[in-house]
């Protein structure tokens, strides 16, 4: 790992270590906002329509739905981020294939169409849906414990 850091630093300086980080920030913002908004609203709807009455099962169901929505929301950002990270750079440190997010989106849509933005969807789903489900379930369970014991 230290060899990789040294090599990246030698080739691109301090900015080489942060190449592509703006894409990751956008991805994280999209994923977190989709997850939190979907989870809260889904829990309310499941309870209001008496679809899932048990609190733990309600949290689990809402977390699974939120994980699915997160995957739909972040897959294009993951595709873009991956391509920006993996592209080579010229002698000035600029990307060889893409000049940033917008250029990457346009080139993917032109050459691969809409579905190009969703390459790797199922791999991302298999990672994101269980993660969201469990994180949100545990969060709700810990909140319930806090309320029960007035912590």
mmCIF file of C-alpha atoms in Angstrom:
data_model
loop_
_atom_site.group_PDB
_atom_site.id
_atom_site.type_symbol
_atom_site.label_atom_id
_atom_site.label_comp_id
_atom_site.label_asym_id
_atom_site.label_seq_id
_atom_site.Cartn_x
_atom_site.Cartn_y
_atom_site.Cartn_z
ATOM 1 C CA UNK A 1 0.000 0.000 0.000
ATOM 2 C CA UNK A 2 2.770 2.428 0.870
ATOM 3 C CA UNK A 3 4.427 1.637 -2.476
ATOM 4 C CA UNK A 4 1.173 2.542 -4.272
ATOM 5 C CA UNK A 5 0.872 5.834 -2.383
ATOM 6 C CA UNK A 6 4.479 6.688 -3.169
ATOM 7 C CA UNK A 7 4.086 5.825 -6.854
ATOM 8 C CA UNK A 8 0.855 7.840 -7.205
ATOM 9 C CA UNK A 9 2.424 10.789 -5.388
ATOM 10 C CA UNK A 10 5.553 10.653 -7.569
ATOM 11 C CA UNK A 11 3.496 10.569 -10.751
ATOM 12 C CA UNK A 12 0.713 13.020 -9.868
ATOM 13 C CA UNK A 13 1.724 14.891 -6.729
ATOM 14 C CA UNK A 14 -0.738 15.507 -3.923
ATOM 15 C CA UNK A 15 -3.535 15.990 -6.439
ATOM 16 C CA UNK A 16 -2.824 12.525 -7.856
ATOM 17 C CA UNK A 17 -3.875 11.058 -4.514
ATOM 18 C CA UNK A 18 -7.236 12.809 -4.797
ATOM 19 C CA UNK A 19 -7.878 12.210 -8.514
ATOM 20 C CA UNK A 20 -11.543 11.361 -9.006
ATOM 21 C CA UNK A 21 -12.582 12.273 -5.465
ATOM 22 C CA UNK A 22 -15.159 14.814 -6.657
ATOM 23 C CA UNK A 23 -16.959 11.969 -8.422
ATOM 24 C CA UNK A 24 -16.978 9.948 -5.198
ATOM 25 C CA UNK A 25 -18.424 12.887 -3.251
ATOM 26 C CA UNK A 26 -21.335 13.190 -5.671
ATOM 27 C CA UNK A 27 -21.923 9.437 -5.497
ATOM 28 C CA UNK A 28 -21.976 9.473 -1.690
ATOM 29 C CA UNK A 29 -24.388 12.417 -1.599
ATOM 30 C CA UNK A 30 -26.777 10.731 -4.036
ATOM 31 C CA UNK A 31 -26.641 7.407 -2.198
ATOM 32 C CA UNK A 32 -27.101 8.822 1.297
ATOM 33 C CA UNK A 33 -29.957 11.125 0.360
ATOM 34 C CA UNK A 34 -31.792 8.362 -1.521
ATOM 35 C CA UNK A 35 -31.292 5.917 1.354
ATOM 36 C CA UNK A 36 -32.438 8.193 4.167
ATOM 37 C CA UNK A 37 -35.398 9.708 2.334
ATOM 38 C CA UNK A 38 -36.674 6.373 1.036
ATOM 39 C CA UNK A 39 -36.280 4.572 4.363
ATOM 40 C CA UNK A 40 -38.262 7.101 6.393
ATOM 41 C CA UNK A 41 -41.064 7.470 3.891
ATOM 42 C CA UNK A 42 -41.321 3.728 3.246
ATOM 43 C CA UNK A 43 -41.567 2.957 6.969
ATOM 44 C CA UNK A 44 -44.417 5.461 7.266
ATOM 45 C CA UNK A 45 -46.271 4.047 4.260
ATOM 46 C CA UNK A 46 -45.886 0.431 5.361
ATOM 47 C CA UNK A 47 -47.231 1.309 8.802
ATOM 48 C CA UNK A 48 -50.000 3.634 7.569
ATOM 49 C CA UNK A 49 -51.367 1.033 5.152
ATOM 50 C CA UNK A 50 -50.920 -1.753 7.721
ATOM 51 C CA UNK A 51 -48.750 -3.753 5.306
ATOM 52 C CA UNK A 52 -46.123 -4.615 7.907
ATOM 53 C CA UNK A 53 -47.188 -4.298 11.518
ATOM 54 C CA UNK A 54 -44.195 -5.662 13.446
ATOM 55 C CA UNK A 55 -41.663 -2.835 14.026
ATOM 56 C CA UNK A 56 -38.580 -4.952 13.282
ATOM 57 C CA UNK A 57 -40.082 -6.401 10.113
ATOM 58 C CA UNK A 58 -41.195 -2.904 9.103
ATOM 59 C CA UNK A 59 -37.621 -1.613 9.467
ATOM 60 C CA UNK A 60 -36.269 -4.622 7.579
ATOM 61 C CA UNK A 61 -38.743 -4.165 4.706
ATOM 62 C CA UNK A 62 -38.177 -0.429 4.491
ATOM 63 C CA UNK A 63 -34.409 -0.984 4.545
ATOM 64 C CA UNK A 64 -34.622 -3.481 1.694
ATOM 65 C CA UNK A 65 -36.710 -1.096 -0.386
ATOM 66 C CA UNK A 66 -34.328 1.763 0.440
ATOM 67 C CA UNK A 67 -31.391 -0.413 -0.622
ATOM 68 C CA UNK A 68 -33.092 -1.083 -3.933
ATOM 69 C CA UNK A 69 -33.721 2.620 -4.530
ATOM 70 C CA UNK A 70 -30.137 3.435 -3.551
ATOM 71 C CA UNK A 71 -28.884 0.979 -6.157
ATOM 72 C CA UNK A 72 -31.027 2.577 -8.852
ATOM 73 C CA UNK A 73 -29.747 5.999 -7.826
ATOM 74 C CA UNK A 74 -26.029 5.266 -7.447
ATOM 75 C CA UNK A 75 -25.330 2.843 -10.287
ATOM 76 C CA UNK A 76 -24.834 5.625 -12.864
ATOM 77 C CA UNK A 77 -22.588 7.462 -10.400
ATOM 78 C CA UNK A 78 -20.628 4.236 -9.784
ATOM 79 C CA UNK A 79 -20.171 3.681 -13.511
ATOM 80 C CA UNK A 80 -18.932 7.242 -13.984
ATOM 81 C CA UNK A 81 -16.697 7.165 -10.916
ATOM 82 C CA UNK A 82 -15.145 3.857 -11.964
ATOM 83 C CA UNK A 83 -14.416 5.103 -15.447
ATOM 84 C CA UNK A 84 -12.917 8.346 -14.195
ATOM 85 C CA UNK A 85 -10.743 6.486 -11.665
ATOM 86 C CA UNK A 86 -9.549 3.873 -14.141
ATOM 87 C CA UNK A 87 -8.776 6.048 -17.143
ATOM 88 C CA UNK A 88 -5.182 6.838 -17.859
ATOM 89 C CA UNK A 89 -3.842 10.371 -17.710
ATOM 90 C CA UNK A 90 -1.668 12.380 -20.072
ATOM 91 C CA UNK A 91 1.593 14.117 -19.116
ATOM 92 C CA UNK A 92 -0.413 17.026 -17.676
ATOM 93 C CA UNK A 93 -2.445 14.763 -15.390
ATOM 94 C CA UNK A 94 -5.673 15.115 -17.393
ATOM 95 C CA UNK A 95 -7.828 12.140 -18.246
ATOM 96 C CA UNK A 96 -7.199 10.514 -21.609
ATOM 97 C CA UNK A 97 -10.822 9.517 -22.299
ATOM 98 C CA UNK A 98 -13.001 11.826 -20.226
ATOM 99 C CA UNK A 99 -12.803 15.471 -19.192
ATOM 100 C CA UNK A 100 -14.960 15.045 -16.095
ATOM 101 C CA UNK A 101 -18.424 13.884 -15.103
ATOM 102 C CA UNK A 102 -20.469 15.533 -17.817
ATOM 103 C CA UNK A 103 -18.129 14.457 -20.610
ATOM 104 C CA UNK A 104 -18.202 10.894 -19.263
ATOM 105 C CA UNK A 105 -22.022 10.844 -19.158
ATOM 106 C CA UNK A 106 -22.317 12.171 -22.711
ATOM 107 C CA UNK A 107 -19.800 9.677 -24.092
ATOM 108 C CA UNK A 108 -21.431 6.716 -22.337
ATOM 109 C CA UNK A 109 -24.900 7.696 -23.552
ATOM 110 C CA UNK A 110 -23.668 8.214 -27.126
ATOM 111 C CA UNK A 111 -21.713 4.978 -27.373
ATOM 112 C CA UNK A 112 -23.658 2.596 -25.097
ATOM 113 C CA UNK A 113 -27.062 4.186 -24.615
ATOM 114 C CA UNK A 114 -29.039 4.484 -21.390
ATOM 115 C CA UNK A 115 -28.227 0.940 -20.276
ATOM 116 C CA UNK A 116 -24.520 1.801 -20.339
ATOM 117 C CA UNK A 117 -25.168 3.890 -17.238
ATOM 118 C CA UNK A 118 -26.383 0.750 -15.433
ATOM 119 C CA UNK A 119 -23.490 -1.621 -16.145
ATOM 120 C CA UNK A 120 -22.790 -3.677 -13.060
ATOM 121 C CA UNK A 121 -26.240 -3.020 -11.572
ATOM 122 C CA UNK A 122 -26.649 -6.471 -10.035
ATOM 123 C CA UNK A 123 -23.185 -6.462 -8.496
ATOM 124 C CA UNK A 124 -23.934 -3.089 -6.924
ATOM 125 C CA UNK A 125 -27.354 -4.315 -5.828
ATOM 126 C CA UNK A 126 -25.861 -7.362 -4.122
ATOM 127 C CA UNK A 127 -23.599 -5.017 -2.172
ATOM 128 C CA UNK A 128 -25.911 -2.068 -1.500
ATOM 129 C CA UNK A 129 -29.253 -3.699 -0.723
ATOM 130 C CA UNK A 130 -28.033 -5.957 2.109
ATOM 131 C CA UNK A 131 -25.851 -3.163 3.468
ATOM 132 C CA UNK A 132 -28.717 -0.654 3.526
ATOM 133 C CA UNK A 133 -31.133 -3.202 4.938
ATOM 134 C CA UNK A 134 -28.887 -4.154 7.832
ATOM 135 C CA UNK A 135 -27.585 -0.673 8.640
ATOM 136 C CA UNK A 136 -31.073 0.812 8.743
ATOM 137 C CA UNK A 137 -32.508 -2.145 10.664
ATOM 138 C CA UNK A 138 -29.775 -1.926 13.311
ATOM 139 C CA UNK A 139 -30.173 1.847 13.475
ATOM 140 C CA UNK A 140 -33.883 1.498 14.167
ATOM 141 C CA UNK A 141 -33.313 -1.277 16.709
ATOM 142 C CA UNK A 142 -30.731 0.827 18.571
ATOM 143 C CA UNK A 143 -33.126 3.794 18.547
ATOM 144 C CA UNK A 144 -35.853 1.558 19.993
ATOM 145 C CA UNK A 145 -33.491 0.385 22.744
ATOM 146 C CA UNK A 146 -32.548 3.977 23.513
ATOM 147 C CA UNK A 147 -36.208 4.942 23.852
ATOM 148 C CA UNK A 148 -37.037 1.851 25.898
ATOM 149 C CA UNK A 149 -34.276 2.518 28.433
ATOM 150 C CA UNK A 150 -34.379 6.341 28.231
ATOM 151 C CA UNK A 151 -30.757 6.625 27.170
#
